[in-house]
Amino acid sequence: MTKKTKIGNQSLKIPKIILVTAKFLEAISPKLAMLFAAKLFVTPIKYKIPKRELHMEQKSIQSKLFVPSLKKNIVVYNYGKSDKKILLVHGWSGRGTQLVKIADEMLDLGYSTISFDAPAHGKSEGKTTIMTEFIASILEIEKQFGPFEFAIGHSLGGMSILNAIKQNLSIKKAVIIGSGDIIQDIIDDFIQKLQLKPKIGLLLKNHFERNFGEPMENYAASFSAKSITVPVLIIHDKNDDDVNVKAAYNIHKNLKNSSLMITEGLGHRKILGDSKVIETVKEFICN
């Protein structure tokens, strides 16, 4: 018997043993329950690469990149031969080939794509990570593989791109698909699905803020959006069970120059391969 939850914007099935352990620790000590939840929150699951992504994995030039601020190596995928480059950023528990359908279309438009396995994802080092490491990876990739014309991100990747632009990632336009927004919303939902009391969510947020020395909401997509002037295309599905569509509307409201596409019936992942979505991305980039 399992229960669905969302860790880092990725629907997962939590084994009953984890739910029982979480409740047991909560009964003993809220702090122990929070530390247990914190460990789960920063640990992505590495999935086997699906067949639809294999050609991108095989045709990409792959290299290791050391990110000095993290003291970690990540794997970078250089797909295509054009000097005009587009940065692709996957979501939580994803990998550098996850946006393959979009990448193939970008090659047809005359671009090459640069993507990567974020820390603790795919072939990259580590077992735990968090959004700040996605952002640091993006900024280091820009130094080594940029400049980029555009950036396209899914889920946590979309949040990371907006934060990276805020930290001076230089691009002409950005596309974010199924992006999360408010950090507290993500934490609260995660805690609820672990069947823990809301106060554990507050303890968890305080734990991360102590570790990082700043408010977590500094990384909310809508907060970063306020300082962004480049055009941004926001795509989100009305039936996204991983990230509520309200995130898209809130990000849109806070951007100075944005377009919003709301789809229906595609959820959080099918949206990446939808022909109408990809056509909209192409039109946005070309115009």
PDB file of C-alpha atoms in Angstrom:
ATOM      1  CA  MET A   1       0.000   0.000   0.000  1.00  0.00           C
ATOM      2  CA  THR A   2       1.521   3.326  -1.041  1.00  0.00           C
ATOM      3  CA  LYS A   3       0.486   6.934  -1.037  1.00  0.00           C
ATOM      4  CA  LYS A   4       1.327   9.505  -3.678  1.00  0.00           C
ATOM      5  CA  THR A   5       3.231  12.597  -2.717  1.00  0.00           C
ATOM      6  CA  LYS A   6       5.300  15.293  -4.349  1.00  0.00           C
ATOM      7  CA  ILE A   7       8.963  15.657  -3.544  1.00  0.00           C
ATOM      8  CA  GLY A   8      10.595  18.589  -5.297  1.00  0.00           C
ATOM      9  CA  ASN A   9       7.631  18.829  -7.683  1.00  0.00           C
ATOM     10  CA  GLN A  10       7.836  15.186  -8.712  1.00  0.00           C
ATOM     11  CA  SER A  11       4.976  12.754  -8.035  1.00  0.00           C
ATOM     12  CA  LEU A  12       6.301   9.746  -6.203  1.00  0.00           C
ATOM     13  CA  LYS A  13       4.830   6.809  -4.345  1.00  0.00           C
ATOM     14  CA  ILE A  14       5.887   6.748  -0.724  1.00  0.00           C
ATOM     15  CA  PRO A  15       6.266   3.247   0.696  1.00  0.00           C
ATOM     16  CA  LYS A  16       4.155   2.586   3.757  1.00  0.00           C
ATOM     17  CA  ILE A  17       7.301   2.007   5.850  1.00  0.00           C
ATOM     18  CA  ILE A  18       8.332   5.629   5.304  1.00  0.00           C
ATOM     19  CA  LEU A  19       4.905   6.907   6.334  1.00  0.00           C
ATOM     20  CA  VAL A  20       4.954   4.721   9.456  1.00  0.00           C
ATOM     21  CA  THR A  21       8.501   5.839  10.301  1.00  0.00           C
ATOM     22  CA  ALA A  22       7.563   9.501   9.894  1.00  0.00           C
ATOM     23  CA  LYS A  23       4.556   9.161  12.216  1.00  0.00           C
ATOM     24  CA  PHE A  24       6.591   7.192  14.752  1.00  0.00           C
ATOM     25  CA  LEU A  25       9.316   9.837  14.854  1.00  0.00           C
ATOM     26  CA  GLU A  26       6.719  12.598  15.153  1.00  0.00           C
ATOM     27  CA  ALA A  27       5.273  10.854  18.226  1.00  0.00           C
ATOM     28  CA  ILE A  28       8.737  10.703  19.817  1.00  0.00           C
ATOM     29  CA  SER A  29      10.099  14.081  18.759  1.00  0.00           C
ATOM     30  CA  PRO A  30       8.914  16.691  16.233  1.00  0.00           C
ATOM     31  CA  LYS A  31      12.572  17.563  15.623  1.00  0.00           C
ATOM     32  CA  LEU A  32      13.417  13.973  14.678  1.00  0.00           C
ATOM     33  CA  ALA A  33      10.414  13.881  12.332  1.00  0.00           C
ATOM     34  CA  MET A  34      11.557  17.144  10.749  1.00  0.00           C
ATOM     35  CA  LEU A  35      15.115  15.852  10.214  1.00  0.00           C
ATOM     36  CA  PHE A  36      13.724  12.673   8.657  1.00  0.00           C
ATOM     37  CA  ALA A  37      11.517  14.756   6.352  1.00  0.00           C
ATOM     38  CA  ALA A  38      14.454  17.038   5.508  1.00  0.00           C
ATOM     39  CA  LYS A  39      16.511  14.062   4.341  1.00  0.00           C
ATOM     40  CA  LEU A  40      13.687  12.866   2.096  1.00  0.00           C
ATOM     41  CA  PHE A  41      13.091  16.373   0.755  1.00  0.00           C
ATOM     42  CA  VAL A  42      16.631  16.720  -0.626  1.00  0.00           C
ATOM     43  CA  THR A  43      17.018  13.176  -1.987  1.00  0.00           C
ATOM     44  CA  PRO A  44      15.935  12.734  -5.620  1.00  0.00           C
ATOM     45  CA  ILE A  45      15.203   9.366  -7.190  1.00  0.00           C
ATOM     46  CA  LYS A  46      17.326   8.321 -10.176  1.00  0.00           C
ATOM     47  CA  TYR A  47      15.150   6.728 -12.844  1.00  0.00           C
ATOM     48  CA  LYS A  48      16.315   4.584 -15.756  1.00  0.00           C
ATOM     49  CA  ILE A  49      16.493   6.611 -18.961  1.00  0.00           C
ATOM     50  CA  PRO A  50      13.410   5.877 -21.122  1.00  0.00           C
ATOM     51  CA  LYS A  51      13.779   4.686 -24.728  1.00  0.00           C
ATOM     52  CA  ARG A  52      12.455   7.957 -26.154  1.00  0.00           C
ATOM     53  CA  GLU A  53      15.507   9.771 -24.746  1.00  0.00           C
ATOM     54  CA  LEU A  54      18.180   7.286 -25.820  1.00  0.00           C
ATOM     55  CA  HIS A  55      19.024   8.915 -29.162  1.00  0.00           C
ATOM     56  CA  MET A  56      19.746  12.244 -27.432  1.00  0.00           C
ATOM     57  CA  GLU A  57      21.863  10.465 -24.829  1.00  0.00           C
ATOM     58  CA  GLN A  58      23.820   8.631 -27.542  1.00  0.00           C
ATOM     59  CA  LYS A  59      24.291  11.564 -29.934  1.00  0.00           C
ATOM     60  CA  SER A  60      25.250  14.161 -27.290  1.00  0.00           C
ATOM     61  CA  ILE A  61      28.843  15.014 -26.512  1.00  0.00           C
ATOM     62  CA  GLN A  62      29.006  14.394 -22.769  1.00  0.00           C
ATOM     63  CA  SER A  63      31.547  15.925 -20.423  1.00  0.00           C
ATOM     64  CA  LYS A  64      32.091  16.407 -16.718  1.00  0.00           C
ATOM     65  CA  LEU A  65      32.027  19.944 -15.369  1.00  0.00           C
ATOM     66  CA  PHE A  66      33.351  20.851 -11.931  1.00  0.00           C
ATOM     67  CA  VAL A  67      31.183  23.431 -10.153  1.00  0.00           C
ATOM     68  CA  PRO A  68      33.613  25.182  -7.760  1.00  0.00           C
ATOM     69  CA  SER A  69      30.972  26.654  -5.438  1.00  0.00           C
ATOM     70  CA  LEU A  70      29.526  23.164  -4.885  1.00  0.00           C
ATOM     71  CA  LYS A  71      32.787  21.193  -5.099  1.00  0.00           C
ATOM     72  CA  LYS A  72      30.892  18.698  -7.239  1.00  0.00           C
ATOM     73  CA  ASN A  73      31.107  17.375 -10.788  1.00  0.00           C
ATOM     74  CA  ILE A  74      28.040  17.388 -13.023  1.00  0.00           C
ATOM     75  CA  VAL A  75      27.531  15.779 -16.427  1.00  0.00           C
ATOM     76  CA  VAL A  76      26.807  18.162 -19.324  1.00  0.00           C
ATOM     77  CA  TYR A  77      25.167  17.172 -22.639  1.00  0.00           C
ATOM     78  CA  ASN A  78      26.084  19.103 -25.806  1.00  0.00           C
ATOM     79  CA  TYR A  79      23.462  18.165 -28.410  1.00  0.00           C
ATOM     80  CA  GLY A  80      23.882  19.518 -31.941  1.00  0.00           C
ATOM     81  CA  LYS A  81      26.621  21.463 -33.715  1.00  0.00           C
ATOM     82  CA  SER A  82      25.315  25.017 -33.968  1.00  0.00           C
ATOM     83  CA  ASP A  83      27.041  27.961 -32.290  1.00  0.00           C
ATOM     84  CA  LYS A  84      23.560  29.251 -31.394  1.00  0.00           C
ATOM     85  CA  LYS A  85      22.827  27.554 -28.073  1.00  0.00           C
ATOM     86  CA  ILE A  86      19.781  26.938 -25.912  1.00  0.00           C
ATOM     87  CA  LEU A  87      20.037  25.880 -22.259  1.00  0.00           C
ATOM     88  CA  LEU A  88      17.659  23.126 -21.100  1.00  0.00           C
ATOM     89  CA  VAL A  89      17.044  22.470 -17.385  1.00  0.00           C
ATOM     90  CA  HIS A  90      15.208  19.375 -16.123  1.00  0.00           C
ATOM     91  CA  GLY A  91      13.070  19.100 -13.003  1.00  0.00           C
ATOM     92  CA  TRP A  92      13.375  17.156  -9.741  1.00  0.00           C
ATOM     93  CA  SER A  93      14.323  13.486 -10.281  1.00  0.00           C
ATOM     94  CA  GLY A  94      14.786  14.246 -13.984  1.00  0.00           C
ATOM     95  CA  ARG A  95      17.900  14.145 -16.172  1.00  0.00           C
ATOM     96  CA  GLY A  96      19.635  16.057 -18.942  1.00  0.00           C
ATOM     97  CA  THR A  97      17.775  14.254 -21.734  1.00  0.00           C
ATOM     98  CA  GLN A  98      14.278  14.741 -20.281  1.00  0.00           C
ATOM     99  CA  LEU A  99      13.380  17.618 -22.638  1.00  0.00           C
ATOM    100  CA  VAL A 100      14.312  15.508 -25.686  1.00  0.00           C
ATOM    101  CA  LYS A 101      11.223  16.348 -27.791  1.00  0.00           C
ATOM    102  CA  ILE A 102      11.885  20.058 -27.334  1.00  0.00           C
ATOM    103  CA  ALA A 103      15.620  19.568 -27.954  1.00  0.00           C
ATOM    104  CA  ASP A 104      14.967  17.805 -31.279  1.00  0.00           C
ATOM    105  CA  GLU A 105      12.767  20.686 -32.435  1.00  0.00           C
ATOM    106  CA  MET A 106      15.408  23.215 -31.420  1.00  0.00           C
ATOM    107  CA  LEU A 107      17.983  21.369 -33.559  1.00  0.00           C
ATOM    108  CA  ASP A 108      15.572  21.569 -36.503  1.00  0.00           C
ATOM    109  CA  LEU A 109      15.417  25.349 -35.971  1.00  0.00           C
ATOM    110  CA  GLY A 110      19.206  25.566 -36.269  1.00  0.00           C
ATOM    111  CA  TYR A 111      20.179  25.619 -32.595  1.00  0.00           C
ATOM    112  CA  SER A 112      22.166  23.233 -30.427  1.00  0.00           C
ATOM    113  CA  THR A 113      21.167  22.507 -26.846  1.00  0.00           C
ATOM    114  CA  ILE A 114      23.187  22.316 -23.670  1.00  0.00           C
ATOM    115  CA  SER A 115      21.625  20.369 -20.818  1.00  0.00           C
ATOM    116  CA  PHE A 116      22.925  18.676 -17.696  1.00  0.00           C
ATOM    117  CA  ASP A 117      22.255  16.175 -14.958  1.00  0.00           C
ATOM    118  CA  ALA A 118      21.845  18.333 -11.853  1.00  0.00           C
ATOM    119  CA  PRO A 119      23.772  17.281  -8.716  1.00  0.00           C
ATOM    120  CA  ALA A 120      22.495  13.915  -7.406  1.00  0.00           C
ATOM    121  CA  HIS A 121      20.622  13.364 -10.691  1.00  0.00           C
ATOM    122  CA  GLY A 122      21.397  11.087 -13.619  1.00  0.00           C
ATOM    123  CA  LYS A 123      25.141  10.540 -14.012  1.00  0.00           C
ATOM    124  CA  SER A 124      26.150  13.451 -11.770  1.00  0.00           C
ATOM    125  CA  GLU A 125      27.736  13.097  -8.334  1.00  0.00           C
ATOM    126  CA  GLY A 126      25.977  13.090  -4.988  1.00  0.00           C
ATOM    127  CA  LYS A 127      22.884  11.677  -3.331  1.00  0.00           C
ATOM    128  CA  THR A 128      21.260  14.882  -2.086  1.00  0.00           C
ATOM    129  CA  THR A 129      20.713  18.321  -3.590  1.00  0.00           C
ATOM    130  CA  ILE A 130      18.472  21.389  -3.510  1.00  0.00           C
ATOM    131  CA  MET A 131      17.477  24.213  -5.849  1.00  0.00           C
ATOM    132  CA  THR A 132      20.449  26.431  -4.978  1.00  0.00           C
ATOM    133  CA  GLU A 133      22.684  23.726  -6.500  1.00  0.00           C
ATOM    134  CA  PHE A 134      20.623  23.761  -9.709  1.00  0.00           C
ATOM    135  CA  ILE A 135      21.144  27.537  -9.882  1.00  0.00           C
ATOM    136  CA  ALA A 136      24.898  27.299  -9.203  1.00  0.00           C
ATOM    137  CA  SER A 137      25.184  24.645 -11.927  1.00  0.00           C
ATOM    138  CA  ILE A 138      23.373  26.859 -14.445  1.00  0.00           C
ATOM    139  CA  LEU A 139      25.651  29.814 -13.750  1.00  0.00           C
ATOM    140  CA  GLU A 140      28.812  27.692 -14.063  1.00  0.00           C
ATOM    141  CA  ILE A 141      27.543  26.136 -17.296  1.00  0.00           C
ATOM    142  CA  GLU A 142      27.004  29.629 -18.703  1.00  0.00           C
ATOM    143  CA  LYS A 143      30.662  30.456 -17.955  1.00  0.00           C
ATOM    144  CA  GLN A 144      31.954  27.311 -19.640  1.00  0.00           C
ATOM    145  CA  PHE A 145      29.437  26.679 -22.448  1.00  0.00           C
ATOM    146  CA  GLY A 146      27.637  29.993 -22.989  1.00  0.00           C
ATOM    147  CA  PRO A 147      26.507  32.411 -24.117  1.00  0.00           C
ATOM    148  CA  PHE A 148      22.965  31.124 -24.535  1.00  0.00           C
ATOM    149  CA  GLU A 149      20.239  32.610 -26.693  1.00  0.00           C
ATOM    150  CA  PHE A 150      17.386  31.123 -24.668  1.00  0.00           C
ATOM    151  CA  ALA A 151      16.685  28.908 -21.648  1.00  0.00           C
ATOM    152  CA  ILE A 152      13.897  26.345 -21.257  1.00  0.00           C
ATOM    153  CA  GLY A 153      13.130  24.670 -17.928  1.00  0.00           C
ATOM    154  CA  HIS A 154      10.635  22.170 -16.538  1.00  0.00           C
ATOM    155  CA  SER A 155       9.250  22.207 -12.984  1.00  0.00           C
ATOM    156  CA  LEU A 156      12.118  22.916 -10.564  1.00  0.00           C
ATOM    157  CA  GLY A 157      14.181  23.688 -13.672  1.00  0.00           C
ATOM    158  CA  GLY A 158      11.828  26.560 -14.472  1.00  0.00           C
ATOM    159  CA  MET A 159      12.156  27.957 -10.952  1.00  0.00           C
ATOM    160  CA  SER A 160      15.935  27.609 -11.210  1.00  0.00           C
ATOM    161  CA  ILE A 161      16.096  29.487 -14.510  1.00  0.00           C
ATOM    162  CA  LEU A 162      14.161  32.448 -13.090  1.00  0.00           C
ATOM    163  CA  ASN A 163      16.461  32.518 -10.070  1.00  0.00           C
ATOM    164  CA  ALA A 164      19.527  32.274 -12.319  1.00  0.00           C
ATOM    165  CA  ILE A 165      18.301  35.224 -14.428  1.00  0.00           C
ATOM    166  CA  LYS A 166      17.909  37.165 -11.194  1.00  0.00           C
ATOM    167  CA  GLN A 167      21.558  36.262 -10.508  1.00  0.00           C
ATOM    168  CA  ASN A 168      22.641  37.585 -13.939  1.00  0.00           C
ATOM    169  CA  LEU A 169      22.196  34.639 -16.301  1.00  0.00           C
ATOM    170  CA  SER A 170      22.151  36.450 -19.670  1.00  0.00           C
ATOM    171  CA  ILE A 171      19.528  35.220 -22.160  1.00  0.00           C
ATOM    172  CA  LYS A 172      17.125  36.823 -24.633  1.00  0.00           C
ATOM    173  CA  LYS A 173      14.024  34.852 -23.606  1.00  0.00           C
ATOM    174  CA  ALA A 174      12.988  32.068 -21.218  1.00  0.00           C
ATOM    175  CA  VAL A 175      10.374  29.311 -21.281  1.00  0.00           C
ATOM    176  CA  ILE A 176       9.181  27.697 -18.048  1.00  0.00           C
ATOM    177  CA  ILE A 177       6.922  24.641 -18.087  1.00  0.00           C
ATOM    178  CA  GLY A 178       5.052  23.371 -15.024  1.00  0.00           C
ATOM    179  CA  SER A 179       7.152  25.588 -12.771  1.00  0.00           C
ATOM    180  CA  GLY A 180       6.681  25.669  -9.021  1.00  0.00           C
ATOM    181  CA  ASP A 181       6.527  28.954  -7.146  1.00  0.00           C
ATOM    182  CA  ILE A 182       6.114  29.460  -3.385  1.00  0.00           C
ATOM    183  CA  ILE A 183       8.582  27.406  -1.318  1.00  0.00           C
ATOM    184  CA  GLN A 184       6.254  27.164   1.679  1.00  0.00           C
ATOM    185  CA  ASP A 185       3.531  25.705  -0.574  1.00  0.00           C
ATOM    186  CA  ILE A 186       5.946  23.017  -1.764  1.00  0.00           C
ATOM    187  CA  ILE A 187       7.013  22.202   1.810  1.00  0.00           C
ATOM    188  CA  ASP A 188       3.433  22.193   3.149  1.00  0.00           C
ATOM    189  CA  ASP A 189       2.262  19.842   0.422  1.00  0.00           C
ATOM    190  CA  PHE A 190       5.220  17.527   1.022  1.00  0.00           C
ATOM    191  CA  ILE A 191       4.542  17.412   4.781  1.00  0.00           C
ATOM    192  CA  GLN A 192       0.838  16.798   4.240  1.00  0.00           C
ATOM    193  CA  LYS A 193       1.523  13.811   2.001  1.00  0.00           C
ATOM    194  CA  LEU A 194       3.881  12.408   4.628  1.00  0.00           C
ATOM    195  CA  GLN A 195       0.823  12.613   6.930  1.00  0.00           C
ATOM    196  CA  LEU A 196       2.673  14.826   9.390  1.00  0.00           C
ATOM    197  CA  LYS A 197       1.276  17.828  11.247  1.00  0.00           C
ATOM    198  CA  PRO A 198       1.650  21.313   9.678  1.00  0.00           C
ATOM    199  CA  LYS A 199       4.027  22.400  12.451  1.00  0.00           C
ATOM    200  CA  ILE A 200       6.620  19.973  11.021  1.00  0.00           C
ATOM    201  CA  GLY A 201       6.503  22.020   7.817  1.00  0.00           C
ATOM    202  CA  LEU A 202       7.330  25.188   9.737  1.00  0.00           C
ATOM    203  CA  LEU A 203      10.202  23.405  11.502  1.00  0.00           C
ATOM    204  CA  LEU A 204      11.452  22.208   8.120  1.00  0.00           C
ATOM    205  CA  LYS A 205      11.397  25.683   6.620  1.00  0.00           C
ATOM    206  CA  ASN A 206      13.216  27.087   9.660  1.00  0.00           C
ATOM    207  CA  HIS A 207      15.790  24.278   9.374  1.00  0.00           C
ATOM    208  CA  PHE A 208      16.601  25.174   5.767  1.00  0.00           C
ATOM    209  CA  GLU A 209      16.677  28.898   6.500  1.00  0.00           C
ATOM    210  CA  ARG A 210      19.186  28.352   9.317  1.00  0.00           C
ATOM    211  CA  ASN A 211      21.360  26.288   6.995  1.00  0.00           C
ATOM    212  CA  PHE A 212      21.244  28.785   4.138  1.00  0.00           C
ATOM    213  CA  GLY A 213      21.201  31.968   6.192  1.00  0.00           C
ATOM    214  CA  GLU A 214      18.355  33.600   4.268  1.00  0.00           C
ATOM    215  CA  PRO A 215      14.569  33.338   3.812  1.00  0.00           C
ATOM    216  CA  MET A 216      13.526  30.436   1.590  1.00  0.00           C
ATOM    217  CA  GLU A 217      10.990  32.654  -0.167  1.00  0.00           C
ATOM    218  CA  ASN A 218      13.894  34.568  -1.723  1.00  0.00           C
ATOM    219  CA  TYR A 219      13.858  31.620  -4.143  1.00  0.00           C
ATOM    220  CA  ALA A 220      10.141  31.683  -4.922  1.00  0.00           C
ATOM    221  CA  ALA A 221       9.651  31.956  -8.683  1.00  0.00           C
ATOM    222  CA  SER A 222       7.247  34.883  -8.321  1.00  0.00           C
ATOM    223  CA  PHE A 223       9.767  36.751  -6.146  1.00  0.00           C
ATOM    224  CA  SER A 224      12.533  36.329  -8.728  1.00  0.00           C
ATOM    225  CA  ALA A 225      10.053  37.300 -11.456  1.00  0.00           C
ATOM    226  CA  LYS A 226       9.778  40.829 -10.081  1.00  0.00           C
ATOM    227  CA  SER A 227      13.333  41.660 -11.184  1.00  0.00           C
ATOM    228  CA  ILE A 228      13.170  40.000 -14.628  1.00  0.00           C
ATOM    229  CA  THR A 229      12.686  42.083 -17.783  1.00  0.00           C
ATOM    230  CA  VAL A 230      13.320  39.539 -20.581  1.00  0.00           C
ATOM    231  CA  PRO A 231      10.243  37.940 -22.210  1.00  0.00           C
ATOM    232  CA  VAL A 232       9.110  34.740 -20.483  1.00  0.00           C
ATOM    233  CA  LEU A 233       6.681  32.141 -21.810  1.00  0.00           C
ATOM    234  CA  ILE A 234       4.845  30.303 -19.002  1.00  0.00           C
ATOM    235  CA  ILE A 235       3.231  26.963 -19.861  1.00  0.00           C
ATOM    236  CA  HIS A 236       1.239  25.027 -17.276  1.00  0.00           C
ATOM    237  CA  ASP A 237      -1.460  22.391 -17.314  1.00  0.00           C
ATOM    238  CA  LYS A 238      -4.779  22.959 -15.599  1.00  0.00           C
ATOM    239  CA  ASN A 239      -4.700  19.336 -14.391  1.00  0.00           C
ATOM    240  CA  ASP A 240      -1.113  19.338 -13.090  1.00  0.00           C
ATOM    241  CA  ASP A 241      -1.313  17.273  -9.880  1.00  0.00           C
ATOM    242  CA  ASP A 242       2.327  17.954  -8.998  1.00  0.00           C
ATOM    243  CA  VAL A 243       2.318  21.757  -9.193  1.00  0.00           C
ATOM    244  CA  ASN A 244      -0.967  23.621  -8.871  1.00  0.00           C
ATOM    245  CA  VAL A 245      -1.745  25.874 -11.819  1.00  0.00           C
ATOM    246  CA  LYS A 246      -2.017  28.829  -9.415  1.00  0.00           C
ATOM    247  CA  ALA A 247       1.794  28.928  -9.537  1.00  0.00           C
ATOM    248  CA  ALA A 248       1.693  29.876 -13.233  1.00  0.00           C
ATOM    249  CA  TYR A 249      -0.806  32.690 -12.660  1.00  0.00           C
ATOM    250  CA  ASN A 250       1.212  34.091  -9.755  1.00  0.00           C
ATOM    251  CA  ILE A 251       4.484  34.028 -11.706  1.00  0.00           C
ATOM    252  CA  HIS A 252       2.751  35.648 -14.696  1.00  0.00           C
ATOM    253  CA  LYS A 253       1.357  38.397 -12.470  1.00  0.00           C
ATOM    254  CA  ASN A 254       4.841  39.282 -11.202  1.00  0.00           C
ATOM    255  CA  LEU A 255       6.704  39.300 -14.529  1.00  0.00           C
ATOM    256  CA  LYS A 256       7.050  42.488 -16.543  1.00  0.00           C
ATOM    257  CA  ASN A 257       6.928  40.787 -19.946  1.00  0.00           C
ATOM    258  CA  SER A 258       5.291  37.361 -20.084  1.00  0.00           C
ATOM    259  CA  SER A 259       2.915  35.156 -22.043  1.00  0.00           C
ATOM    260  CA  LEU A 260       0.773  32.445 -20.469  1.00  0.00           C
ATOM    261  CA  MET A 261      -0.370  29.170 -22.053  1.00  0.00           C
ATOM    262  CA  ILE A 262      -2.706  26.973 -19.998  1.00  0.00           C
ATOM    263  CA  THR A 263      -3.215  23.452 -21.332  1.00  0.00           C
ATOM    264  CA  GLU A 264      -5.684  20.804 -20.193  1.00  0.00           C
ATOM    265  CA  GLY A 265      -5.312  17.066 -19.639  1.00  0.00           C
ATOM    266  CA  LEU A 266      -1.530  16.888 -20.031  1.00  0.00           C
ATOM    267  CA  GLY A 267      -0.499  16.873 -16.383  1.00  0.00           C
ATOM    268  CA  HIS A 268       3.062  17.509 -15.245  1.00  0.00           C
ATOM    269  CA  ARG A 269       5.083  15.405 -17.707  1.00  0.00           C
ATOM    270  CA  LYS A 270       3.104  14.676 -20.887  1.00  0.00           C
ATOM    271  CA  ILE A 271       3.158  18.432 -21.428  1.00  0.00           C
ATOM    272  CA  LEU A 272       6.850  18.182 -22.434  1.00  0.00           C
ATOM    273  CA  GLY A 273       6.030  16.133 -25.531  1.00  0.00           C
ATOM    274  CA  ASP A 274       2.770  17.758 -26.623  1.00  0.00           C
ATOM    275  CA  SER A 275       2.855  19.008 -30.221  1.00  0.00           C
ATOM    276  CA  LYS A 276       0.857  22.194 -29.509  1.00  0.00           C
ATOM    277  CA  VAL A 277       3.100  23.052 -26.568  1.00  0.00           C
ATOM    278  CA  ILE A 278       6.233  22.535 -28.652  1.00  0.00           C
ATOM    279  CA  GLU A 279       4.786  24.595 -31.523  1.00  0.00           C
ATOM    280  CA  THR A 280       4.060  27.443 -29.071  1.00  0.00           C
ATOM    281  CA  VAL A 281       7.639  27.255 -27.761  1.00  0.00           C
ATOM    282  CA  LYS A 282       8.984  27.418 -31.344  1.00  0.00           C
ATOM    283  CA  GLU A 283       6.821  30.434 -32.201  1.00  0.00           C
ATOM    284  CA  PHE A 284       7.894  32.217 -29.004  1.00  0.00           C
ATOM    285  CA  ILE A 285      11.580  31.643 -29.759  1.00  0.00           C
ATOM    286  CA  CYS A 286      11.374  32.552 -33.449  1.00  0.00           C
ATOM    287  CA  ASN A 287       9.299  35.732 -33.113  1.00  0.00           C
TER     288      ASN A 287
END
